[in-house]
mmCIF file of C-alpha atoms and ligand atoms in Angstrom:
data_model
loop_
_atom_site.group_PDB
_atom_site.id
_atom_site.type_symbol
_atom_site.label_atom_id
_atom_site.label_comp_id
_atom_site.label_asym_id
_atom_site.label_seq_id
_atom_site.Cartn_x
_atom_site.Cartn_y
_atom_site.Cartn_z
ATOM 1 C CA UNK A 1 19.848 128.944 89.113
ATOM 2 C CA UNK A 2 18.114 126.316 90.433
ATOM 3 C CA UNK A 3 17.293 125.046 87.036
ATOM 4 C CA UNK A 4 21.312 124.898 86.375
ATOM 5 C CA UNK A 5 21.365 122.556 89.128
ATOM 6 C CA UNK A 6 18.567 120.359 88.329
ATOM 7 C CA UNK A 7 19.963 120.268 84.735
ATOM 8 C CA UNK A 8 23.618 119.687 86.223
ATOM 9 C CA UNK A 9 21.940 116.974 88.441
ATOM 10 C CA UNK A 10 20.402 114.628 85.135
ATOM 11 C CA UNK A 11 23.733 115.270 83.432
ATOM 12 C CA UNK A 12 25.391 113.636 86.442
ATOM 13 C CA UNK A 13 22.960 110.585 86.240
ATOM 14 C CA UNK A 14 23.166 110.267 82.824
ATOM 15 C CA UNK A 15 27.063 110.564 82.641
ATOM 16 C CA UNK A 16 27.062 107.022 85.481
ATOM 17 C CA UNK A 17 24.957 105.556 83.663
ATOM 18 C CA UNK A 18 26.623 105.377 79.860
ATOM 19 C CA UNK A 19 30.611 106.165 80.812
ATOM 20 C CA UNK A 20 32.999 104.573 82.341
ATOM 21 C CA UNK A 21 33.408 106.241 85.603
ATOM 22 C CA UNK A 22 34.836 104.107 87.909
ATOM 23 C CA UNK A 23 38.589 104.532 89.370
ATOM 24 C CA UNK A 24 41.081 102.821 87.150
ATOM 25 C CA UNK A 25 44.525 102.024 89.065
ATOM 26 C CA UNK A 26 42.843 102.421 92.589
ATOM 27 C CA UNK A 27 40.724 100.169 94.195
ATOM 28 C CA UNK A 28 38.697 100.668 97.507
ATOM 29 C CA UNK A 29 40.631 97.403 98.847
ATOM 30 C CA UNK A 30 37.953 95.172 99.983
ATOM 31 C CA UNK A 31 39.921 92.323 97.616
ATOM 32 C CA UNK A 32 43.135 92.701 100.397
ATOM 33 C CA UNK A 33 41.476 91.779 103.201
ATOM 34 C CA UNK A 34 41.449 88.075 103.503
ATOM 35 C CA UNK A 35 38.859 87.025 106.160
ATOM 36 C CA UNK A 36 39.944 83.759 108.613
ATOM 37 C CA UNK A 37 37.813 80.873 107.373
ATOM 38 C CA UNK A 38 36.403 78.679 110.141
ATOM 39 C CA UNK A 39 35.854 74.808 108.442
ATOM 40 C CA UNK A 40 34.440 74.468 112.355
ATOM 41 C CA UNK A 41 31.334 77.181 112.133
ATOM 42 C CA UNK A 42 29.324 75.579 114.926
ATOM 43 C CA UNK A 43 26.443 77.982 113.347
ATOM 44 C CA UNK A 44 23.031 76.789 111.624
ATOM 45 C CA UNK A 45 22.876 78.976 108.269
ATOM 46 C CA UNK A 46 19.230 79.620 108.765
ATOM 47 C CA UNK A 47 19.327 81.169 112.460
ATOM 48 C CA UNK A 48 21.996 83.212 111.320
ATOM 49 C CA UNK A 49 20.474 86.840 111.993
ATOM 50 C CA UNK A 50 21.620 89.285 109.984
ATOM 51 C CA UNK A 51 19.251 92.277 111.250
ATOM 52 C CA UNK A 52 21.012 95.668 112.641
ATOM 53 C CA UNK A 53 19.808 98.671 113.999
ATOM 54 C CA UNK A 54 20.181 102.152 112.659
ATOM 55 C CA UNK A 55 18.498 105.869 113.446
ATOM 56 C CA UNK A 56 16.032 103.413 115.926
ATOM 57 C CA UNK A 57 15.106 101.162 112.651
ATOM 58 C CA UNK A 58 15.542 97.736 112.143
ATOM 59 C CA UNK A 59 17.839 96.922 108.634
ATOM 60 C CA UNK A 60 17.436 93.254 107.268
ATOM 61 C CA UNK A 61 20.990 93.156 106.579
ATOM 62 C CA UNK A 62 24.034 95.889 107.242
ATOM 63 C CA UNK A 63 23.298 98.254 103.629
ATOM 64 C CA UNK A 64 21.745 101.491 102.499
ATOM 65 C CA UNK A 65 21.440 102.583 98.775
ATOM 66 C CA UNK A 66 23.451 106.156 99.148
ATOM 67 C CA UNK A 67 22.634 109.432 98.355
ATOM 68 C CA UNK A 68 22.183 110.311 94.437
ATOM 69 C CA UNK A 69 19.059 111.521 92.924
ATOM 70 C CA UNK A 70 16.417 114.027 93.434
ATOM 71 C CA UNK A 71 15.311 117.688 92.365
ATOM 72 C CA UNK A 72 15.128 117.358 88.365
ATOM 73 C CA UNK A 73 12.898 116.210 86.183
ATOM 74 C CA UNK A 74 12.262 111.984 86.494
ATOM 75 C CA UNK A 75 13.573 111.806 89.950
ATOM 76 C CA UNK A 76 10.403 111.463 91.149
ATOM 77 C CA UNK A 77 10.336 107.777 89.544
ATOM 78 C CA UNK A 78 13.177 106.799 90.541
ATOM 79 C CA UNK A 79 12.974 107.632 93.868
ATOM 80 C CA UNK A 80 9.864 106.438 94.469
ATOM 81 C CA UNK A 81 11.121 102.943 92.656
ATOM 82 C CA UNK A 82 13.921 103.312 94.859
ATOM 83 C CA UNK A 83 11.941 103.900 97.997
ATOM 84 C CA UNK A 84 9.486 100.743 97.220
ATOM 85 C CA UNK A 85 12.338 98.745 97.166
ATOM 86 C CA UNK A 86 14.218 99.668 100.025
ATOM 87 C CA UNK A 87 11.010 99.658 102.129
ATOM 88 C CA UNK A 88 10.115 96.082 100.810
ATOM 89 C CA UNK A 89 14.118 95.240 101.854
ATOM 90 C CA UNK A 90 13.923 97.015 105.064
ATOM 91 C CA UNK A 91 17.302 98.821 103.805
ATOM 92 C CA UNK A 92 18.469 102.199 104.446
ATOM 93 C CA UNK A 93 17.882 105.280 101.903
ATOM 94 C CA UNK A 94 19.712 107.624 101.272
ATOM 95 C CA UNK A 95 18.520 110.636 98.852
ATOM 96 C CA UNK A 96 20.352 112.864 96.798
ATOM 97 C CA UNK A 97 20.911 116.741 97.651
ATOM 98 C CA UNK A 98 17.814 118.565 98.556
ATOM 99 C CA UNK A 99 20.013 122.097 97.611
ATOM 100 C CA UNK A 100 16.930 122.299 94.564
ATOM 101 C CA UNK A 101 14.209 122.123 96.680
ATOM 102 C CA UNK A 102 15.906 125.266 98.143
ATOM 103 C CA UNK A 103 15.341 127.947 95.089
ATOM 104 C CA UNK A 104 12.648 125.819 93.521
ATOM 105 C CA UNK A 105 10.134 124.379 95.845
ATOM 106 C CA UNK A 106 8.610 122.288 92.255
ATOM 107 C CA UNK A 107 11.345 120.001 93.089
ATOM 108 C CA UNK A 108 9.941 119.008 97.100
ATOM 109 C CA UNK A 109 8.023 116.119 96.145
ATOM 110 C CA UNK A 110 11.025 114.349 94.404
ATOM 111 C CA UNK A 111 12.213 113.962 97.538
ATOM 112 C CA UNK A 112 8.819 113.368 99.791
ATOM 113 C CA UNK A 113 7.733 110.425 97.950
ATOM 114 C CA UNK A 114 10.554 108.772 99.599
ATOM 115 C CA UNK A 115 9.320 109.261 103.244
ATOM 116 C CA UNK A 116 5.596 108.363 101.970
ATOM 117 C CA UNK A 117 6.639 105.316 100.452
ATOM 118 C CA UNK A 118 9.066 104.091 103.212
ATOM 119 C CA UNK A 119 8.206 104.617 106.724
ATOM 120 C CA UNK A 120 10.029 101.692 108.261
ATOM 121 C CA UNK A 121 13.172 102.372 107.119
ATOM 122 C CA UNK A 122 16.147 105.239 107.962
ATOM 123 C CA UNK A 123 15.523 108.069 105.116
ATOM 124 C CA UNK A 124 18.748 110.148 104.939
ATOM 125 C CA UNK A 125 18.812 113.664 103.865
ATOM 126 C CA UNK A 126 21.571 115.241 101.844
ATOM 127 C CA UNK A 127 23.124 118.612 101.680
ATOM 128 C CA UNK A 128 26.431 120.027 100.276
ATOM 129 C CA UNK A 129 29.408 121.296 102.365
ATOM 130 C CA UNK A 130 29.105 124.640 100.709
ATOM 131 C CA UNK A 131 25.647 124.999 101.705
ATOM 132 C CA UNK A 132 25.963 124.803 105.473
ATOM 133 C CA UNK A 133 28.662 128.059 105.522
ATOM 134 C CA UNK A 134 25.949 131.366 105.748
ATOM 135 C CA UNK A 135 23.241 131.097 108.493
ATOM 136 C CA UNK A 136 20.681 132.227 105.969
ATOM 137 C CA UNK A 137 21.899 128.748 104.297
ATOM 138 C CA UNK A 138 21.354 126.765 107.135
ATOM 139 C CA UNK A 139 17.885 128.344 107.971
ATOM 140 C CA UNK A 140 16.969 127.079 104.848
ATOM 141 C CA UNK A 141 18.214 124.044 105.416
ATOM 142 C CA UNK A 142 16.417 123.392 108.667
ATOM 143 C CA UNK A 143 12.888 124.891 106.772
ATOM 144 C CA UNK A 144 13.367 121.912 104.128
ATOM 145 C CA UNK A 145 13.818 119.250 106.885
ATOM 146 C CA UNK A 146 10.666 120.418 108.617
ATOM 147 C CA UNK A 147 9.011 119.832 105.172
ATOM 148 C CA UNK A 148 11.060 116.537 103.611
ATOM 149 C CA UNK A 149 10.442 113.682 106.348
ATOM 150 C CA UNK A 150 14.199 112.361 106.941
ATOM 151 C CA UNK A 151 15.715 110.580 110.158
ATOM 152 C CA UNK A 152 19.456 112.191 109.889
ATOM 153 C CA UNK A 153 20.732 114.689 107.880
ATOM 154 C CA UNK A 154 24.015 113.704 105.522
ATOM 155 C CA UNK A 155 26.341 116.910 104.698
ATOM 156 C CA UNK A 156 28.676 115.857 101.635
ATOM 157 C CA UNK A 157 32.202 117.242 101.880
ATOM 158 C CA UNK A 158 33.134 116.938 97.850
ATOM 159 C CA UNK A 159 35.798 119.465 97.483
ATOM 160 C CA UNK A 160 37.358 117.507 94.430
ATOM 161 C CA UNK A 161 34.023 117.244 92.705
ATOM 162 C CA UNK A 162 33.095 121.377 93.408
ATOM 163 C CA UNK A 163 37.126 121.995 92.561
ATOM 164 C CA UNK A 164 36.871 120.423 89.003
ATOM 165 C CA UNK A 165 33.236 121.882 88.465
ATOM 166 C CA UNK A 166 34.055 125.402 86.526
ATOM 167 C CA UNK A 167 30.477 126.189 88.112
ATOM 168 C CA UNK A 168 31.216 124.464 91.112
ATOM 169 C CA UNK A 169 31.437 126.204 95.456
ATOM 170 C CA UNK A 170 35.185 126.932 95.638
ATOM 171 C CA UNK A 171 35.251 128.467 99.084
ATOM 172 C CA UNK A 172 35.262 125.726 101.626
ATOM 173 C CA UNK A 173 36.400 128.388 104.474
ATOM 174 C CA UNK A 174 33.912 127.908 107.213
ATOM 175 C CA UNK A 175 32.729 124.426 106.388
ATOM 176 C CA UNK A 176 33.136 123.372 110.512
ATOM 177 C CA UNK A 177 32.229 125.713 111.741
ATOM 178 C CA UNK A 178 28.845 125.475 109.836
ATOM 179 C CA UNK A 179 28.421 121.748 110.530
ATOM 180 C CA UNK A 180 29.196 123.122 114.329
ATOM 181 C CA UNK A 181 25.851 125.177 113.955
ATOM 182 C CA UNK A 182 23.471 123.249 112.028
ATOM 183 C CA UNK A 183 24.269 120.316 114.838
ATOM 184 C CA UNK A 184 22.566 122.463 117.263
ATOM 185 C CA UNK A 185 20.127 124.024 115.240
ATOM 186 C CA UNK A 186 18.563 120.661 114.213
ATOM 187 C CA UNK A 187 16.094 118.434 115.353
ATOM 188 C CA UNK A 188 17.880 114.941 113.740
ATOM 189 C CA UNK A 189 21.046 113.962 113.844
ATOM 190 C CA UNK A 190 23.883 115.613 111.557
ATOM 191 C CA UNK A 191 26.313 112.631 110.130
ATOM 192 C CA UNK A 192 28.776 113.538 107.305
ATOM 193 C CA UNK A 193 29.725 111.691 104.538
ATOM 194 C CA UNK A 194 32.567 112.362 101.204
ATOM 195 C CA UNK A 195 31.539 111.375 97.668
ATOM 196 C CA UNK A 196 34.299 109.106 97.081
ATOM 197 C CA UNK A 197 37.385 110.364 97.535
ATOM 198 C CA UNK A 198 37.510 109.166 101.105
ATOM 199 C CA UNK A 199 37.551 111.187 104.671
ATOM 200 C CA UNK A 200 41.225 110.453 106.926
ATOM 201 C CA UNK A 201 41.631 109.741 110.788
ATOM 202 C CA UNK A 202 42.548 113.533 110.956
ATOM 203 C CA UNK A 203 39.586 114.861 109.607
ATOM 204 C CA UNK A 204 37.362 112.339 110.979
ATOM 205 C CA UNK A 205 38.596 113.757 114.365
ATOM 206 C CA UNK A 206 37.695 117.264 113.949
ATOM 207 C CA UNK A 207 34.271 116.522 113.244
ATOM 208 C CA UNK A 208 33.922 114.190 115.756
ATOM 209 C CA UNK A 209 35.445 117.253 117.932
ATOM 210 C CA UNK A 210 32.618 119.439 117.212
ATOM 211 C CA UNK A 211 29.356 116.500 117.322
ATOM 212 C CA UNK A 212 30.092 114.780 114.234
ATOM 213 C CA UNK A 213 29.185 110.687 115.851
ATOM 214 C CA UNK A 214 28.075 109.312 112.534
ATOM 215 C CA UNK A 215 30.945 109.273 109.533
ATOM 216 C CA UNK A 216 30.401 107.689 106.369
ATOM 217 C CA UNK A 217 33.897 107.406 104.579
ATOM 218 C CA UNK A 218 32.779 107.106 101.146
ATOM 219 C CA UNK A 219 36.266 106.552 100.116
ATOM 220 C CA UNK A 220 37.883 106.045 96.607
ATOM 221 C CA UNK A 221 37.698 102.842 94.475
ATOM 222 C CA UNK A 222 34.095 103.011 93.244
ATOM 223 C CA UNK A 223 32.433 105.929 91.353
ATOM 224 C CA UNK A 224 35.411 108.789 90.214
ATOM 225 C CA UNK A 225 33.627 111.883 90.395
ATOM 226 C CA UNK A 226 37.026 113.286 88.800
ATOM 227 C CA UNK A 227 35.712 111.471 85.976
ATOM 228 C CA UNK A 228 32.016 112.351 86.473
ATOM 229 C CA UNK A 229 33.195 115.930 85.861
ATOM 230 C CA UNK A 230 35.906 114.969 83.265
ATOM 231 C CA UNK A 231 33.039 113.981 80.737
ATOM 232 C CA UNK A 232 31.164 118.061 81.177
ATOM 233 C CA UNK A 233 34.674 120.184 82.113
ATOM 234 C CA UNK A 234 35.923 122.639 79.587
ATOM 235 C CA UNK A 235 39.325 121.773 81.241
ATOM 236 C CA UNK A 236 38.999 118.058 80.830
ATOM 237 C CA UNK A 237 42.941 116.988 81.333
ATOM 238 C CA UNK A 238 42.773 118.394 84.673
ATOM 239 C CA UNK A 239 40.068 116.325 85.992
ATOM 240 C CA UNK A 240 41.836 113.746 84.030
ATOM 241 C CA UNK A 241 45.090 114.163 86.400
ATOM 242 C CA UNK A 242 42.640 113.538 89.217
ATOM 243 C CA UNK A 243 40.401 110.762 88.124
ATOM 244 C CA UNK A 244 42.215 108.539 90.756
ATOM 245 C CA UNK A 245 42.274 111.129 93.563
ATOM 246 C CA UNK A 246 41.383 109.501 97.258
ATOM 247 C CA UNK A 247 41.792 107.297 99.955
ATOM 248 C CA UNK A 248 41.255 103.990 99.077
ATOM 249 C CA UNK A 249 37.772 103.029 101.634
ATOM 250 C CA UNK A 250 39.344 100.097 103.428
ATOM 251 C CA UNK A 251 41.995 102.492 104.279
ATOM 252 C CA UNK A 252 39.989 104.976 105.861
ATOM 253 C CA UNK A 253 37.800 102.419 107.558
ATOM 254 C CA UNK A 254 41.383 101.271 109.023
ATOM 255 C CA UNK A 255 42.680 104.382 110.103
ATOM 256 C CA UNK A 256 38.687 105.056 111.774
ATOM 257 C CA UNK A 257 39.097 101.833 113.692
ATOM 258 C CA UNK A 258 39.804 103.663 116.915
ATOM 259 C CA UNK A 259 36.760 106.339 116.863
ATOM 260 C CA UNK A 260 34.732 103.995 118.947
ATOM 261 C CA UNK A 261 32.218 107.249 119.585
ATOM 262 C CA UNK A 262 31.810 107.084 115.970
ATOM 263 C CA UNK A 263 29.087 105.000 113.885
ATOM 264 C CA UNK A 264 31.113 104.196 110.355
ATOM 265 C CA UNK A 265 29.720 104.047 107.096
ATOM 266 C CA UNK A 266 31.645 102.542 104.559
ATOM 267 C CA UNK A 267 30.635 103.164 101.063
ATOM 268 C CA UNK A 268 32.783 103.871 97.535
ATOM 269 C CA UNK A 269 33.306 100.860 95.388
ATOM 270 C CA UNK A 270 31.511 98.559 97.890
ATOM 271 C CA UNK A 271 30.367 95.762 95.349
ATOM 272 C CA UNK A 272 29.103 92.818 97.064
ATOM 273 C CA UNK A 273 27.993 91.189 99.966
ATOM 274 C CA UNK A 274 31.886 89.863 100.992
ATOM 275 C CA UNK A 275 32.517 93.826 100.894
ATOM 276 C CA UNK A 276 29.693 94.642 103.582
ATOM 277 C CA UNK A 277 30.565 91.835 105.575
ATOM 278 C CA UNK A 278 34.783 93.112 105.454
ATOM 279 C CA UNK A 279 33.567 96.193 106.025
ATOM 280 C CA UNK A 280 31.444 95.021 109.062
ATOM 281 C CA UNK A 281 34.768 93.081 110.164
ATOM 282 C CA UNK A 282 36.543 96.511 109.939
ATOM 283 C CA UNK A 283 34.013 97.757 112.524
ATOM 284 C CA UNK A 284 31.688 99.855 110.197
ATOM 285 C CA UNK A 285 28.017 99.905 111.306
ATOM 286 C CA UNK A 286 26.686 99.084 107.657
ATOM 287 C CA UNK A 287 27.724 99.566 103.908
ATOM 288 C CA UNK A 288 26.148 101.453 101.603
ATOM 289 C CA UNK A 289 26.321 101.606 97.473
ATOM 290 C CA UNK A 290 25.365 104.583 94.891
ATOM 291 C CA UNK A 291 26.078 103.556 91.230
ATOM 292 C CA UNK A 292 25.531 99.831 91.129
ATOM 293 C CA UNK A 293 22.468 100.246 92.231
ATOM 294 C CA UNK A 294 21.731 102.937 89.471
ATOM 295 C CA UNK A 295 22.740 101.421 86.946
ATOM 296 C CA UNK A 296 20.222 98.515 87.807
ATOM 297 C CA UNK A 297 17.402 99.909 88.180
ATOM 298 C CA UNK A 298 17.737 102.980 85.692
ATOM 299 C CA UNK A 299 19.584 100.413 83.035
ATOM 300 C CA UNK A 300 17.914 97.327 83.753
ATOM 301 C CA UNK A 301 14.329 97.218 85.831
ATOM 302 C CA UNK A 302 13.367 97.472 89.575
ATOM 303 C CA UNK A 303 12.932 93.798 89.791
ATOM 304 C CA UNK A 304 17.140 93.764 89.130
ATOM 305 C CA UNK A 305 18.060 96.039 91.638
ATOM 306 C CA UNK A 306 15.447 93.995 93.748
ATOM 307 C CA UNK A 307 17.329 90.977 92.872
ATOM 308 C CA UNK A 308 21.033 92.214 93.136
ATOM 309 C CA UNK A 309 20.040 93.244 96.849
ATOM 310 C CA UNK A 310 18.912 90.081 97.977
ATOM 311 C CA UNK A 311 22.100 88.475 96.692
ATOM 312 C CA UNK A 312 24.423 90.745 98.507
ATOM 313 C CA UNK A 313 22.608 89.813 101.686
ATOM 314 C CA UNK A 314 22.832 85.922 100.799
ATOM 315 C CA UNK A 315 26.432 86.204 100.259
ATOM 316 C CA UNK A 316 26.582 88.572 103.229
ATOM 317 C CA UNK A 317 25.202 85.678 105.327
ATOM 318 C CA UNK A 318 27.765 82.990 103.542
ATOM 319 C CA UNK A 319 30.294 85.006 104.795
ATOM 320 C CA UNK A 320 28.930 85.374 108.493
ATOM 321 C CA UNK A 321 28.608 81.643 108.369
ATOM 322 C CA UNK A 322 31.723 80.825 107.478
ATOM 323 C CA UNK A 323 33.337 83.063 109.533
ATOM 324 C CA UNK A 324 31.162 81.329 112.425
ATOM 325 C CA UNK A 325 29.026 84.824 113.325
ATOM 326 C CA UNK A 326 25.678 84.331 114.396
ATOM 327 C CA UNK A 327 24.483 88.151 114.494
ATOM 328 C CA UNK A 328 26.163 91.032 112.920
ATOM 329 C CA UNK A 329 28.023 92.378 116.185
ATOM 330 C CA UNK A 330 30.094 89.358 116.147
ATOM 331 C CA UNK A 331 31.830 90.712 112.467
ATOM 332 C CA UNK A 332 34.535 92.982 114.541
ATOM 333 C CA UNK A 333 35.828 89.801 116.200
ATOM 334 C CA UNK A 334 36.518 87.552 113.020
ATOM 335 C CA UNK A 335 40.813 87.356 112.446
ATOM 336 C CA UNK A 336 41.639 89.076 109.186
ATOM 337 C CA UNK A 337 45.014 89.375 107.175
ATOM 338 C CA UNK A 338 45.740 91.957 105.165
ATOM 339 C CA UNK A 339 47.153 91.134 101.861
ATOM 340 C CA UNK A 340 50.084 92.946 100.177
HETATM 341 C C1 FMN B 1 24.399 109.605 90.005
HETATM 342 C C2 FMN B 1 24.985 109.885 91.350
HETATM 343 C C3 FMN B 1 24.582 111.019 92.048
HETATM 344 C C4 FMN B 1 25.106 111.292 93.313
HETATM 345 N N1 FMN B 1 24.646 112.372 94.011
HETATM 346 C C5 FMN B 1 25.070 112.578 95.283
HETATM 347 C C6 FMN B 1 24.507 113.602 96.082
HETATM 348 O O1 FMN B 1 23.607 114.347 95.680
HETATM 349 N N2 FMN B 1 24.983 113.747 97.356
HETATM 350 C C7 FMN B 1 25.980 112.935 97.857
HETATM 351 O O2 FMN B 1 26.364 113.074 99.024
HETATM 352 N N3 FMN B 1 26.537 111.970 97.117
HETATM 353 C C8 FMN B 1 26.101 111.764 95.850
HETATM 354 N N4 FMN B 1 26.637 110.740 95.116
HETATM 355 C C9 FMN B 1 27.802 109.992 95.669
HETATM 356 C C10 FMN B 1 27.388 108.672 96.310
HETATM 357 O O3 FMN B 1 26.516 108.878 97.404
HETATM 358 C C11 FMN B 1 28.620 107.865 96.786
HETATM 359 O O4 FMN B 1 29.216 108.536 97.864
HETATM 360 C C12 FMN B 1 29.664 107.661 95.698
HETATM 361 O O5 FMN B 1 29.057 107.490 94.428
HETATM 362 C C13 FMN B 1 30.544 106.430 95.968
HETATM 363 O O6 FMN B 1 29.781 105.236 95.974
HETATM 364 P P1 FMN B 1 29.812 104.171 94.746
HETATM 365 O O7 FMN B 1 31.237 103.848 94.470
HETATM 366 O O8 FMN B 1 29.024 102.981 95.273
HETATM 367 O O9 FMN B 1 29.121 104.825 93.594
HETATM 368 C C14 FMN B 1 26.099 110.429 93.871
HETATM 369 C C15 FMN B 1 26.497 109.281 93.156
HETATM 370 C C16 FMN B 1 25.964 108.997 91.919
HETATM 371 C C17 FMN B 1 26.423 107.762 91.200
#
């Protein structure tokens, strides 16, 4: 079983990285928000301070790498490559789900390594919707987070990826109510987070209802994962029908706006560091990325992804600057128009 998953897991990884997976009429909408340019900054570039703080740890700049990898064979490279980098970066980490470390405990250390290599930073934990729906689940669950060092606790909601998955969870009936539990049952915070296919004011609302205070949208317009699961299906024009299934991000960060007890994450087909710094505009608490930054380092080298990072946080500063923001919290008050 756990074996299937691990094996399932690579084929994901290796699908992102040689197919064309992205969404291809949709687009998460960072390019219609048109920030108001101030030719009168009144800021000095280099005292701009781009530093925020998230789980009690200082980020240099507004990102984390999301959630992907962990629990098959080679994961333990990448994370730790992953985690080195981050740490150096002083970016937030997200790993991939720990449901292997469940059945096969071979598959902890893929996911330790992270938490050895970077202290400083906020390690996030992942775990499927499905998972948290039978208590035995959930005590599971809370025996892998005693053992895997994390600062919160992600639960994906991914009910078009499972859907199109012939061996994917089907049964989503009690997903709430689970999140309800582990919330009390654990010792770090619970946030939830989609896969790309975006989470809506409604929904947003009745996890907030039952403790749910950190949200990342991961909304459509980045990685498909109706086309992640069009490349294995045995039913491949239905997940074809889907591939542009979702809420655009920018629109869910919109309709979010008004959860002011909720921290925002906005990832899905955030690209650059204009997008983190719209995103910040749209009152998210930082951005976060999966397949660019897989691509780089599994494709290219660590000292790319190294590289791409620091550029998203120079042009994340440009735009601060030339929006006239001297630290991040003054993002929600820059004018923006949205474009038609
Ligand atoms: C190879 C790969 C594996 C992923 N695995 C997970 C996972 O285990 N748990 C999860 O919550 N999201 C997972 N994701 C989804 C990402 O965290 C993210 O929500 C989604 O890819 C949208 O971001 P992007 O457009 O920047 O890729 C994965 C993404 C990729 C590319």
């Amino acid at each position: 079983m756990s074996d299937a998953i691990a094996i399932r897991k690579e084929e994901h990884v290796t699908i992102c990285l040689n197919k064309d997976v992205n969404f291809r009429e949709k687009t998460a909408g960072f390019e219609k928000i048109q920030l108001a340019h101030s030719a009168l900054p009144e800021v000095n570039f280099k005292a701009i301070d781009t530093t925020v703080l998230f789980l009690g740890k200082t980020l240099s700049f507004p990102l984390m790498i999301s959630g992907m990898t962990g629990g098959f064979q080679g994961a333990r490279q990448f994370n730790r490559e992953l985690a080195e980098i981050c740490q150096n970066r002083r970016i937030a980490l997200g790993l991939g789900s720990i449901r292997q470390a469940i059945k096969n405990p071979d598959f902890l250390d893929s996911y330790q390594i992270m938490a050895q290599v970077a202290p400083d930073i906020p390690i996030i934990g992942n775990i499927g919707a499905a998972q948290v729906i039978s208590e035995k689940q959930r005590h599971e669950i809370l025996n892998l987070v005693k053992k895997i060092k994390m600062d919160a606790l992600a639960v994906h909601l991914n009910p078009l990826q499972e859907i199109l998955q012939p061996e994917g969870d089907h049964n989503f009936e009690g997903v709430l109510r689970g999140i309800e539990s582990l919330i009390s049952m654990m010792p770090i915070p619970i946030m939830v987070k989609e896969t790309g296919a975006g989470i809506s004011e409604k929904v947003a609302r009745r996890l907030h209802e039952v403790g749910i205070h950190i949200i990342d949208v991961s909304g459509a317009g980045g990685t498909s994962w109706a086309a992640v699961e069009y490349y294995r299906s045995n039913e491949p024009e239905i997940a074809a029908n889907f591939w542009d299934w979702g809420i655009p991000t920018v629109d869910c960060l919109i309709e979010l706006q008004s959860l002011d007890d909720v921290q925002k994450i906005a990832s899905g087909g955030v690209r650059s560091g204009m997008d983190i710094a719209k995103a910040c505009v749209l009152k998210a608490t930082l951005a976060g990325a999966a397949q660019p930054f897989l691509r780089e380092l599994m494709l290219k080298g660590p000292e790319f992804l190294d590289s791409l990072i620091v550029r998203w946080q120079k042009e994340f500063q440009i735009v601060m600057f030339l929006t006239g923001c001297k630290k991040v919290a003054d993002l929600p008050g820059v004018s923006f128009q949205i474009k038609k």
